[in-house]
Coordinates of C-alpha atoms and ligand atoms in Angstrom, one line a residue:
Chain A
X1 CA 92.2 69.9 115.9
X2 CA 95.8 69.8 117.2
X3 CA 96.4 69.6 120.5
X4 CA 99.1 72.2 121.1
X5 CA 96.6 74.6 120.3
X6 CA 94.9 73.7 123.2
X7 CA 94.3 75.8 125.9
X8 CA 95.0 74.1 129.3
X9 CA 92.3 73.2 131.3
X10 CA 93.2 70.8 133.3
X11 CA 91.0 68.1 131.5
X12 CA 91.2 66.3 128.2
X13 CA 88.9 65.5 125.5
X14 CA 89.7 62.3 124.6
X15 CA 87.4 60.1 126.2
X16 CA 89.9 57.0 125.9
X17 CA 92.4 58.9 128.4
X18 CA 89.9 60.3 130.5
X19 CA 86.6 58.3 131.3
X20 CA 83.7 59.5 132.1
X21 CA 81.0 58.2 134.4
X22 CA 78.4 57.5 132.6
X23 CA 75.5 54.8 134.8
X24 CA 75.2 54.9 138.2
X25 CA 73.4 51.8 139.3
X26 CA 71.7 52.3 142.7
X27 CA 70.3 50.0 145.2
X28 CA 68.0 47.3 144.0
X29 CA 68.1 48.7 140.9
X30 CA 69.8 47.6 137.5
X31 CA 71.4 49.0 134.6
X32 CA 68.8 47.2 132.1
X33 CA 67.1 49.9 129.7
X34 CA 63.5 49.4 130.7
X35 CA 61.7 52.1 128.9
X36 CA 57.8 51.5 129.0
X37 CA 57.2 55.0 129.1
X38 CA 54.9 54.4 125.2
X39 CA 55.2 55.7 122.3
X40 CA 56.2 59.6 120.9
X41 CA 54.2 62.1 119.2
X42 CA 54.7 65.0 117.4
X43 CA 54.4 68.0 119.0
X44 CA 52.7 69.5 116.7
X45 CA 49.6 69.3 116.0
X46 CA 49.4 66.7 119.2
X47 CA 50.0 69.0 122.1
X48 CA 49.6 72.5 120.4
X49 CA 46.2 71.4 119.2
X50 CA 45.2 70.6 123.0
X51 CA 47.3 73.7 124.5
X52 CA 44.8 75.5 122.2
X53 CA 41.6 73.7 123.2
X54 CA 42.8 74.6 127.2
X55 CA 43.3 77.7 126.0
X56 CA 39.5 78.6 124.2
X57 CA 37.7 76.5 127.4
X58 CA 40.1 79.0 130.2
X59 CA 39.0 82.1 127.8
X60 CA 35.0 81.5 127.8
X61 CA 35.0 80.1 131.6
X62 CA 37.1 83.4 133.2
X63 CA 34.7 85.9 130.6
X64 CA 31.1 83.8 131.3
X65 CA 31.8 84.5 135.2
X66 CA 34.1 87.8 134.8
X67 CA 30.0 89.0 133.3
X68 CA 27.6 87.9 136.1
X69 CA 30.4 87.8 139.2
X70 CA 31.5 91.5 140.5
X71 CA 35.4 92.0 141.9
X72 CA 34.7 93.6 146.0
X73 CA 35.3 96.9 146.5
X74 CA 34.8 98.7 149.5
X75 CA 34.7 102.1 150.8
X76 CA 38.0 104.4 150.5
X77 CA 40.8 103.5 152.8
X78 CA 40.7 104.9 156.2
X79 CA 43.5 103.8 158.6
X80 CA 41.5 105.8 161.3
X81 CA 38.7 103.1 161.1
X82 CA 39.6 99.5 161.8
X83 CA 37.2 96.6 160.5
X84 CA 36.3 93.7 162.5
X85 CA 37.5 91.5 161.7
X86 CA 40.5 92.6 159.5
X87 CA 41.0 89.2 156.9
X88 CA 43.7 88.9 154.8
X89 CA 42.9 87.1 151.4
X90 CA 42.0 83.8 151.3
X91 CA 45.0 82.2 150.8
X92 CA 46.6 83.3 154.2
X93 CA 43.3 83.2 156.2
X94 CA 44.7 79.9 157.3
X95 CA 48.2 81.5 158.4
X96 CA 45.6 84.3 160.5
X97 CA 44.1 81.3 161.8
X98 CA 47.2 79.8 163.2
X99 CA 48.3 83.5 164.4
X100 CA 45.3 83.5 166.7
X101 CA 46.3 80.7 168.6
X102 CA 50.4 80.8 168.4
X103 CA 52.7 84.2 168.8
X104 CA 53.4 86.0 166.1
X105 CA 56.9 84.8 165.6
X106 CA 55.8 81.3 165.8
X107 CA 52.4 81.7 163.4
X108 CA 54.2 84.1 161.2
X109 CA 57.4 83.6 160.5
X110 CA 58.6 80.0 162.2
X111 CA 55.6 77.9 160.5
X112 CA 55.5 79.6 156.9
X113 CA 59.4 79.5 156.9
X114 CA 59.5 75.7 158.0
X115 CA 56.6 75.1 155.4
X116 CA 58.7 76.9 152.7
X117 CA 62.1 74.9 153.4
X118 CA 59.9 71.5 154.0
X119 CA 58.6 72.0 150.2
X120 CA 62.1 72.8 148.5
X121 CA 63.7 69.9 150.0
X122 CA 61.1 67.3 149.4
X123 CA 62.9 65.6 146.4
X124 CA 66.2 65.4 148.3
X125 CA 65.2 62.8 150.6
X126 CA 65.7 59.1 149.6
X127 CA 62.6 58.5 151.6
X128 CA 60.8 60.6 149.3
X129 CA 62.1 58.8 145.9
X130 CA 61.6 55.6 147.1
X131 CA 58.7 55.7 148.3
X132 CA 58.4 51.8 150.1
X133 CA 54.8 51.3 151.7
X134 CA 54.6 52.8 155.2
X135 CA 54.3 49.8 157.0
X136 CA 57.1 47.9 154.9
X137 CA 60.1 47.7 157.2
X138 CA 60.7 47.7 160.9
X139 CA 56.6 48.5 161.4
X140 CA 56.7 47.9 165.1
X141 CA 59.4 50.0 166.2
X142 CA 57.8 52.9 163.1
X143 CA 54.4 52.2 164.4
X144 CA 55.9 53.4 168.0
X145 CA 56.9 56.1 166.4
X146 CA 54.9 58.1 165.0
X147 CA 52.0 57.2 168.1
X148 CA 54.7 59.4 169.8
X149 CA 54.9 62.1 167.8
X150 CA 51.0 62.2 167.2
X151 CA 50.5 62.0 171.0
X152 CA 53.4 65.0 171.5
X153 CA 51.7 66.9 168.5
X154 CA 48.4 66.8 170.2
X155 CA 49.3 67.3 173.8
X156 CA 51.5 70.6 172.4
X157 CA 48.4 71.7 170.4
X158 CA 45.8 71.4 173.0
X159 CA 48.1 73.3 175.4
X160 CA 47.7 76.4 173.0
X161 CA 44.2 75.8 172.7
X162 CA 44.8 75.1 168.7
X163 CA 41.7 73.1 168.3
X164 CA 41.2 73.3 164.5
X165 CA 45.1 72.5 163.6
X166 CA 44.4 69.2 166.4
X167 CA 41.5 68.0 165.1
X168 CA 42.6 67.6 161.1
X169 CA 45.9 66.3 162.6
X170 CA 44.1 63.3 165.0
X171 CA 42.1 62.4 162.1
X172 CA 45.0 61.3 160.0
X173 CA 46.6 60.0 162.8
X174 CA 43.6 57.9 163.7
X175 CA 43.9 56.9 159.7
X176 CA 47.5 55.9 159.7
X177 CA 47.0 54.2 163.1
X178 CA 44.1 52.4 161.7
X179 CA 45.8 51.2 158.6
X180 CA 48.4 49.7 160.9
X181 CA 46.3 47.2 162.0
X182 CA 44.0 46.5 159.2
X183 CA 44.8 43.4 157.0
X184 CA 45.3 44.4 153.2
X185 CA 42.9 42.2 152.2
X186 CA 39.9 42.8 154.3
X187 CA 39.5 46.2 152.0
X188 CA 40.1 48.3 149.0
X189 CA 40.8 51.2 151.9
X190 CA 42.8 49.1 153.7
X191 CA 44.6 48.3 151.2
X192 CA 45.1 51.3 149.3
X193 CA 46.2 53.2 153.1
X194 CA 49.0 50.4 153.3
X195 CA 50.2 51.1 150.3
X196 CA 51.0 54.9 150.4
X197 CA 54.6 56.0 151.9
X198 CA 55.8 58.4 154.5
X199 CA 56.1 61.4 152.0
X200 CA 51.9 60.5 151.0
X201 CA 51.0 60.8 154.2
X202 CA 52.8 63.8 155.7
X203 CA 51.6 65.4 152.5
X204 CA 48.0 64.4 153.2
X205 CA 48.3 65.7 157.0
X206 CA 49.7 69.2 155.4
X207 CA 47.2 69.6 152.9
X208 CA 44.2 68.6 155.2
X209 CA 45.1 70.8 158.2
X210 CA 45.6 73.7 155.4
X211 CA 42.8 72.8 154.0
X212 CA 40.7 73.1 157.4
X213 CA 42.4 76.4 158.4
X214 CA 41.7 78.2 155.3
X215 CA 38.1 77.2 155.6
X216 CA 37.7 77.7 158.9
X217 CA 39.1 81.2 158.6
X218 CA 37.3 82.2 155.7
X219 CA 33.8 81.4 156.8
X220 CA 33.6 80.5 160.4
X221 CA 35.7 83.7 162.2
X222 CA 33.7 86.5 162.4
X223 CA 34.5 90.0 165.1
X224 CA 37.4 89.4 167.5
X225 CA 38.2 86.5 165.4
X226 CA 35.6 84.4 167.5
X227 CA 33.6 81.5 166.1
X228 CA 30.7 82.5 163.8
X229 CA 28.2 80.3 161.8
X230 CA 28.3 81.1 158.1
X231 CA 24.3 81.2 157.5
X232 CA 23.8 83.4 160.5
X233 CA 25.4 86.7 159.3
X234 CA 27.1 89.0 161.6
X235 CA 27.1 92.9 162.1
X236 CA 25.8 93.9 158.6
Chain B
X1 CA 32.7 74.5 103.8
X2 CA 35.4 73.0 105.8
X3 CA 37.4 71.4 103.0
X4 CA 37.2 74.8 100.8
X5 CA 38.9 76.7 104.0
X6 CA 41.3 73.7 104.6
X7 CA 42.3 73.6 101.1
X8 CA 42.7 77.7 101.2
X9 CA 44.7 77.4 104.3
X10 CA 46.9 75.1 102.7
X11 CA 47.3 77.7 99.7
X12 CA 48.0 80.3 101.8
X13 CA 50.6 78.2 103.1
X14 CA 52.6 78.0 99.7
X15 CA 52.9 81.2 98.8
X16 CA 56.0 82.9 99.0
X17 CA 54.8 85.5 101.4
X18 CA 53.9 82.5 104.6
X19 CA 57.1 81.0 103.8
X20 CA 58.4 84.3 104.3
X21 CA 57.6 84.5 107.7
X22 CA 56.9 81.4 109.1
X23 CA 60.4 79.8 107.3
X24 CA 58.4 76.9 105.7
X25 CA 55.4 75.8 104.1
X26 CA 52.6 73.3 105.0
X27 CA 54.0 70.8 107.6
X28 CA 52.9 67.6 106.3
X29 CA 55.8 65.8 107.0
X30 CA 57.4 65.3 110.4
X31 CA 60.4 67.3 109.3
X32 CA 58.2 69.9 108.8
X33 CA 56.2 69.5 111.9
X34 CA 59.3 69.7 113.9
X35 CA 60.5 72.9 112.3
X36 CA 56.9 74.2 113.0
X37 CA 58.4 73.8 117.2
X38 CA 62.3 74.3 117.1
X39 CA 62.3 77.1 114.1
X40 CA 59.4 79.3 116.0
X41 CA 60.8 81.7 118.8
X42 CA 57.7 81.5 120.7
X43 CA 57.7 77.1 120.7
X44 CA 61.3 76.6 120.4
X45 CA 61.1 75.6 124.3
X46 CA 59.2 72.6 123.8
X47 CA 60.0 69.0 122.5
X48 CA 59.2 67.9 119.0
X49 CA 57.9 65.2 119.9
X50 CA 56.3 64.3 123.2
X51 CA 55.0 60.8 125.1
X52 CA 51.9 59.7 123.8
X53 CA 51.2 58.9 127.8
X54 CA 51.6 62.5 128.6
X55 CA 49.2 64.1 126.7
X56 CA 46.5 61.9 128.4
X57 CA 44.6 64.3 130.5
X58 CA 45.4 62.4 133.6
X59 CA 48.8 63.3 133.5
X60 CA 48.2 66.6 134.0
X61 CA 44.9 67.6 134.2
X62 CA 46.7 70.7 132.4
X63 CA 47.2 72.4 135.3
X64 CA 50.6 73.5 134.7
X65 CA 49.4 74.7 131.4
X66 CA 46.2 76.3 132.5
X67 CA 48.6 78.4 135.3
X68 CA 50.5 79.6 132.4
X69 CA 47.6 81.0 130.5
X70 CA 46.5 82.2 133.4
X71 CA 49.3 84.4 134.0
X72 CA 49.1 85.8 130.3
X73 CA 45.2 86.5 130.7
X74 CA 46.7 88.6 133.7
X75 CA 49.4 90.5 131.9
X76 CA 46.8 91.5 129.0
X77 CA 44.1 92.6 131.4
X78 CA 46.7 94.0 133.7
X79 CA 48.0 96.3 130.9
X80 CA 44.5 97.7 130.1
X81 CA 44.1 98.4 133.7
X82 CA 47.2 100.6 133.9
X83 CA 45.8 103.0 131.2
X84 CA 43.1 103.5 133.5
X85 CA 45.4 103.5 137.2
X86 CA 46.8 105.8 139.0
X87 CA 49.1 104.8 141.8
X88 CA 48.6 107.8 144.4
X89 CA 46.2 108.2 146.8
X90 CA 43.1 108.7 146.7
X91 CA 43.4 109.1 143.2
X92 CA 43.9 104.9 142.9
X93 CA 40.5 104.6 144.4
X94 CA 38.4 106.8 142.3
X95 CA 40.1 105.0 139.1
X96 CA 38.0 102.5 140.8
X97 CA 35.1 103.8 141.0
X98 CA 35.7 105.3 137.3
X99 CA 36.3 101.7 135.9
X100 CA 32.7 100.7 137.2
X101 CA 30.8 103.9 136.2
X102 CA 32.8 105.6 133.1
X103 CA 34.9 103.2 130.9
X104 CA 33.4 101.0 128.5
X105 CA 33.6 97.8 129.8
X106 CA 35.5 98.9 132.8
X107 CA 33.7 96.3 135.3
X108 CA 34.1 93.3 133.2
X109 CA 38.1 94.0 133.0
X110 CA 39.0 94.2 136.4
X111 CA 36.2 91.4 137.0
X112 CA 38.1 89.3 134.8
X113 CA 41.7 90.6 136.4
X114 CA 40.6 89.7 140.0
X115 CA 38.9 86.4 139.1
X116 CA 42.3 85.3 136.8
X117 CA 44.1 86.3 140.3
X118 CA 42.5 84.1 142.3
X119 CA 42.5 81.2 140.1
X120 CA 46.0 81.4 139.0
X121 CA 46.7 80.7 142.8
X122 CA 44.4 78.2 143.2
X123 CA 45.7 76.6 140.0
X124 CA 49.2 76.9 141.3
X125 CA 48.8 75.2 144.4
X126 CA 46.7 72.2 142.8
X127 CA 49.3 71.8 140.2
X128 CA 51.7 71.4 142.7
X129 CA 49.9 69.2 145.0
X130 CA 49.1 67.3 141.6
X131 CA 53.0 66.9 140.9
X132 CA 53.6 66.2 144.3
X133 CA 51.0 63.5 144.2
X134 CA 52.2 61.7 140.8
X135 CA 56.1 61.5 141.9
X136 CA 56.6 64.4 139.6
X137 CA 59.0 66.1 141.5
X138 CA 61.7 62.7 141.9
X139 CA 65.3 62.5 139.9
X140 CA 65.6 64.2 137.1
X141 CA 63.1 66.4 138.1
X142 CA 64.2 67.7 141.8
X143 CA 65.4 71.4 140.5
X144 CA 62.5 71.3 138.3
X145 CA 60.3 71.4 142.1
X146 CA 62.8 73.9 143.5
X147 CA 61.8 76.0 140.6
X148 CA 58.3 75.4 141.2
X149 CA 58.5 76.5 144.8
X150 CA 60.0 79.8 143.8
X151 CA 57.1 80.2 140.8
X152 CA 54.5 79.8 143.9
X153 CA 56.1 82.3 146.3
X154 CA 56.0 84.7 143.3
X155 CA 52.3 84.1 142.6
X156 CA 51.9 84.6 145.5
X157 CA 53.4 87.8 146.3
X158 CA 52.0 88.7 142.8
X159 CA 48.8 88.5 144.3
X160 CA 49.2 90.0 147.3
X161 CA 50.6 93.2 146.0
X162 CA 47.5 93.6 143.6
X163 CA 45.5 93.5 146.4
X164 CA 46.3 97.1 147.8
X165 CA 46.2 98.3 144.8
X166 CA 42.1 99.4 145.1
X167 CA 42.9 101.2 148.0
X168 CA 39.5 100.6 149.9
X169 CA 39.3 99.0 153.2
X170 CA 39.6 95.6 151.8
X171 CA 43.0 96.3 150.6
X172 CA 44.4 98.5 152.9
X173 CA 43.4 96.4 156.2
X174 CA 44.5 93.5 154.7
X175 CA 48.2 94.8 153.9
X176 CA 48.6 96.2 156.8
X177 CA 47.1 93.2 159.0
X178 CA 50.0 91.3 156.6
X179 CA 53.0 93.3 157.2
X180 CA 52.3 93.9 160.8
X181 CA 53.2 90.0 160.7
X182 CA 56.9 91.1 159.3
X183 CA 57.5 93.2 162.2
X184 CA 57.5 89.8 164.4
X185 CA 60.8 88.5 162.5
X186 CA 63.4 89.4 165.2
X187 CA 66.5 91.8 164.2
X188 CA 65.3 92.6 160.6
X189 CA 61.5 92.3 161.0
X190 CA 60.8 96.1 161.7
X191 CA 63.9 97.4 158.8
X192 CA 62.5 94.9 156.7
X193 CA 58.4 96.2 156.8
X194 CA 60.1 99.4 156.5
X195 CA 61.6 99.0 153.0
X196 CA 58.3 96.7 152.3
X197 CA 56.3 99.6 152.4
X198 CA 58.5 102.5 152.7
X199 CA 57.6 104.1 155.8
X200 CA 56.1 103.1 158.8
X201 CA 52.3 103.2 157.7
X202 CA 50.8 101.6 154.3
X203 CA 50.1 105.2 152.6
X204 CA 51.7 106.5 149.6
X205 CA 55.0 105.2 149.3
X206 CA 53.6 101.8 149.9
X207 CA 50.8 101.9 147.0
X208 CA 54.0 103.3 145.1
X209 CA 55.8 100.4 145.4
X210 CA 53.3 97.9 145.8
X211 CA 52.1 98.7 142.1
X212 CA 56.0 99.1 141.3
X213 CA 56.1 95.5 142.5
X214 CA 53.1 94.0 140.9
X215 CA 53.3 95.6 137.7
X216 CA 57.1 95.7 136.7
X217 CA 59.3 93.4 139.2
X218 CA 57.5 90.2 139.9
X219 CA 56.3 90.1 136.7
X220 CA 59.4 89.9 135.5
X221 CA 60.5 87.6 137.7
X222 CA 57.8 85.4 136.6
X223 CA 58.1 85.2 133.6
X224 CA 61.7 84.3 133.7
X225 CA 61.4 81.5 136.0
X226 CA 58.5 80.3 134.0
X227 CA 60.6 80.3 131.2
X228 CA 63.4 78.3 133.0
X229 CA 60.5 75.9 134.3
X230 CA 59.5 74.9 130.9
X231 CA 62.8 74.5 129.6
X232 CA 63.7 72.4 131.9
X233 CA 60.6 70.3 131.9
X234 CA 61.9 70.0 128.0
X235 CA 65.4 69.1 129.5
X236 CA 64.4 66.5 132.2
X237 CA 62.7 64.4 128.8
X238 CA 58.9 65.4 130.0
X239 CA 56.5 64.6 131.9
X240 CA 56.9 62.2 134.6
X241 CA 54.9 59.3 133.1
X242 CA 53.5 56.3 134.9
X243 CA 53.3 52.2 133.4
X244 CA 49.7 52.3 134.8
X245 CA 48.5 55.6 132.6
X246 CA 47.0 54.9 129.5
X247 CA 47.4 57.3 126.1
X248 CA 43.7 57.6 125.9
X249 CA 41.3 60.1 127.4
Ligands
LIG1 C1 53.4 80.0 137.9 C2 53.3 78.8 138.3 C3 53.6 77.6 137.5 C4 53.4 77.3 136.1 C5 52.9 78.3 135.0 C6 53.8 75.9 135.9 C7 53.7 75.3 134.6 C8 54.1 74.0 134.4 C9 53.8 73.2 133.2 C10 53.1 73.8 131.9 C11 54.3 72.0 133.4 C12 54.2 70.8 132.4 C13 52.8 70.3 132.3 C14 52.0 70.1 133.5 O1 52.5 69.3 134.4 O2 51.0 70.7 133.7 C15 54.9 71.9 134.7 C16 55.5 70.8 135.2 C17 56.0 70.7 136.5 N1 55.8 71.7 137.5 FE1 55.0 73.5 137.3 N2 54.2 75.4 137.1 C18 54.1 76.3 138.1 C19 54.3 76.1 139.4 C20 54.8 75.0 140.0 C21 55.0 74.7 141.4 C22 54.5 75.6 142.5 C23 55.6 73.5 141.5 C24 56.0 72.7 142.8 C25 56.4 73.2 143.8 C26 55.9 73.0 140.2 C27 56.5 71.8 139.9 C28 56.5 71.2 138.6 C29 57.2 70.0 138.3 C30 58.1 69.2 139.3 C31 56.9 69.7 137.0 C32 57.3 68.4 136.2 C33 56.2 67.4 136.5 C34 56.5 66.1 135.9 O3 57.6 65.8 135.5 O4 55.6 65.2 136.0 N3 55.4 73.9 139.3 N4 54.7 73.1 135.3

């Protein structure tokens, strides 16, 4: 390999010439090798073997159920006739649920969006990859904090009425406000609350208000989207 | 019994014709193991070798895995549904009603269709909140996530196009309850449900290319960021594994 023949591109080869970066030691951390990640094992037969076992269990599950469970179907589409209500499936029964209380724009296209771009950047954050307890620095002036947004949460979801999205959200706050005060060694909870970081517990507070919503939409909303008991059966 | 089929197997395995096609014999040696992965188009994507740690079930609860096979248990029922489907109205519906009264074993496939649907979502989303919950998603693994938000929005929309595809009042309220949404989006909202469903009602052109959508694009689409999912779960060096997890199960 000459290097006439080269083609110029601006950079060499030759590592001597041109270094490369090759560590790059961040805070409080060092550039010791501590690998206790265990020991390797061959692929095959270690994974494929248990791929395969997933594989038979998923197959006999989805055609034991697939025999005794029926897909819905429903009369022939007629746009001229309009059930109520009119769900969507279940995995955006929580979005209709937020649509009855918000504006379209807001329940439909603000909150999904904001959901959506919440998600992607996630592991961006260095909040998110550290990961320090909640309460670990500055608590008092963090504890103010979020009481403030929890309180201007509240106070903007009880002016749109959204009771269901306010009551999963004041039960987490009442959680994270509670694990503020309790002493990590007076419990298991107390101490396993004061351990978990910001990303934990914004995660939580999605995932239970979704959780709620999807529930609540699926089996409590019955004609005109108004509150119906599950064992008491409407129209029919 | 066991040992006479084992020592068949391994038989079969020598002959000239297994060697053949699978490029080697018996792996018995990690050499050979490793070929068995990198020298087979359909396992080249994944490591040799992998951490003990990550095979515990704990890691994963095989979620990721069990949304993969998922998505293949779809395309092969999916493909024995088109022979029976017709996307045109009303013709789509009374395919329906055909698969539960005349084809053999009609009811069980699209049973087993729908129910695959739903759980693939459901899988999806606990995989996700899984990952999320482990640390799964931190450095190296941060486009891994990116990737994995894309693969739910497609499962999603994979989903949701199947579901007009009956054309009964379940499906068609549902869409149009769902794309009525779209029109809220200010400036492109109403264009935008336009093109969705290729007029200004759900009718024809929209079961069109709904089932365009479900059975052709997103699939597609699917699979290829599936495909650069695993890779790159190969690339990142696995499974995010923790001090505290243990190998057993
Ligand atoms: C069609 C949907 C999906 C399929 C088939 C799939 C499949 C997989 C598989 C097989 C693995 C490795 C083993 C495991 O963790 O189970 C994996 C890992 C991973 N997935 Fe997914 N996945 C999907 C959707 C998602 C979503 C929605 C996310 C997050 C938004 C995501 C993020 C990740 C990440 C970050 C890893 C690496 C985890 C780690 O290093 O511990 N995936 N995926």
């Amino acid at each position: 390999m000459t290097e006439k023949n080269k083609i110029e591109t601006g950079f060499g080869s030759d590592a001597k010439k041109n270094p490369q970066r090759i560590v790059f030691v961040t805070r409080k951390t060092s550039a010791k090798v501590t690998d206790d990640r265990g020991p390797l094992l061959m692929t095959y037969p270690h994974l494929l073997l248990r791929e395969a076992i997933a594989a038979q269990i998923l197959t006999v599950a989805v055609v034991l159920v697939a025999l005794f469970w029926d897909a819905p179907l429903e009369q022939l589409a007629n746009p001229l006739l309009t059930p109520n209500p009119a769900k969507a499936p279940w995995y955006f029964l929580g979005l209709q649920e937020l649509l009855h209380y918000f504006p379209p724009f807001v329940a439909g296209v603000i909150l999904p969006g904001l959901v959506v771009l919440a998600l992607i950047v996630i592991p961006y954050f260095n909040v998110n990859i550290e990961g320090a307890p909640i309460w670990e620095r500055n608590p008092a002036r963090h504890f103010r904090n979020y009481v403030a947004v929890i309180v201007a949460l509240t106070v903007l979801l009880a002016a749109f009425d959204a009771w269901t999205v306010a009551a999963p959200t004041l039960a987490i706050g009442a959680v994270l406000i509670w694990s503020y005060f309790a002493k990590s060694e007076a419990s298991a909870a107390a101490r396993y609350f004061r351990s978990r970081p910001l990303s934990w517990w914004l995660m939580t507070w999605f995932v239970f208000v979704a959780l709620i919503l999807t529930l609540v939409g699926t089996f409590f909303r019955g004609p005109g989207w108004s509150w119906v008991w599950p064992w008491r059966p409407y129209g029919a | 019994m066991a040992t006479t089929l084992h020592s068949l197997l391994d038989q079969l395995r020598e002959t000239r014709a297994w060697k053949s096609v699978f490029r080697r014999g018996p792996a018995l040696t990690n050499r050979t193991r490793s070929q068995a992965v990198f020298g087979n188009l359909f396992l080249h994507w994944m490591p040799v070798k992998v951490r003990e740690k990550s095979l515990a079930v704990r890691a994963s609860y095989y979620l990721g895995s069990i949304s993969f096979l998922l998505f293949l248990a779809l395309t092969i029922t999916g493909i024995l549904l088109m022979f029976y489907y017709h996307p045109a109205v009303p013709q789509a519906y009374r395919d329906m009603k055909d698969l539960r009264f005349v084809v053999s074993n009609g009811v069980f496939l699209r049973n087993a269709h729908r129910l695959a649907a739903q759980l693939m979502v459901l899988l999806v989303f606990l995989h996700m909140f899984h990952v999320f919950y482990r640390g799964g998603y931190k450095p190296p693994h941060e486009f891994n996530w990116v990737v994995g938000v894309i693969l739910l929005l497609v499962t999603l929309f994979l989903s949701y196009t199947g579901y007009l595809l009956p054309w009964d009042q379940l499906a068609f309220w549902a869409i149009t309850v769902g794309t009525n949404i779209m029109s809220a989006m200010p400036v492109i909202g109403g264009k935008l449900r336009f093109t969705l469903l290729g007029g200004n009602l759900v009718g024809e052109n929209a079961l069109l290319r709904f089932y365009v959508m479900h059975v052709v694009v997103l699939p597609l689409i699917a699979f290829l960021f599936i495909g650069i999912h695993f890779w790159r779960v190969q690339k990142d060096g696995g499974l995010t594994v923790r001090s505290k997890d243990d190998g057993k199960e």
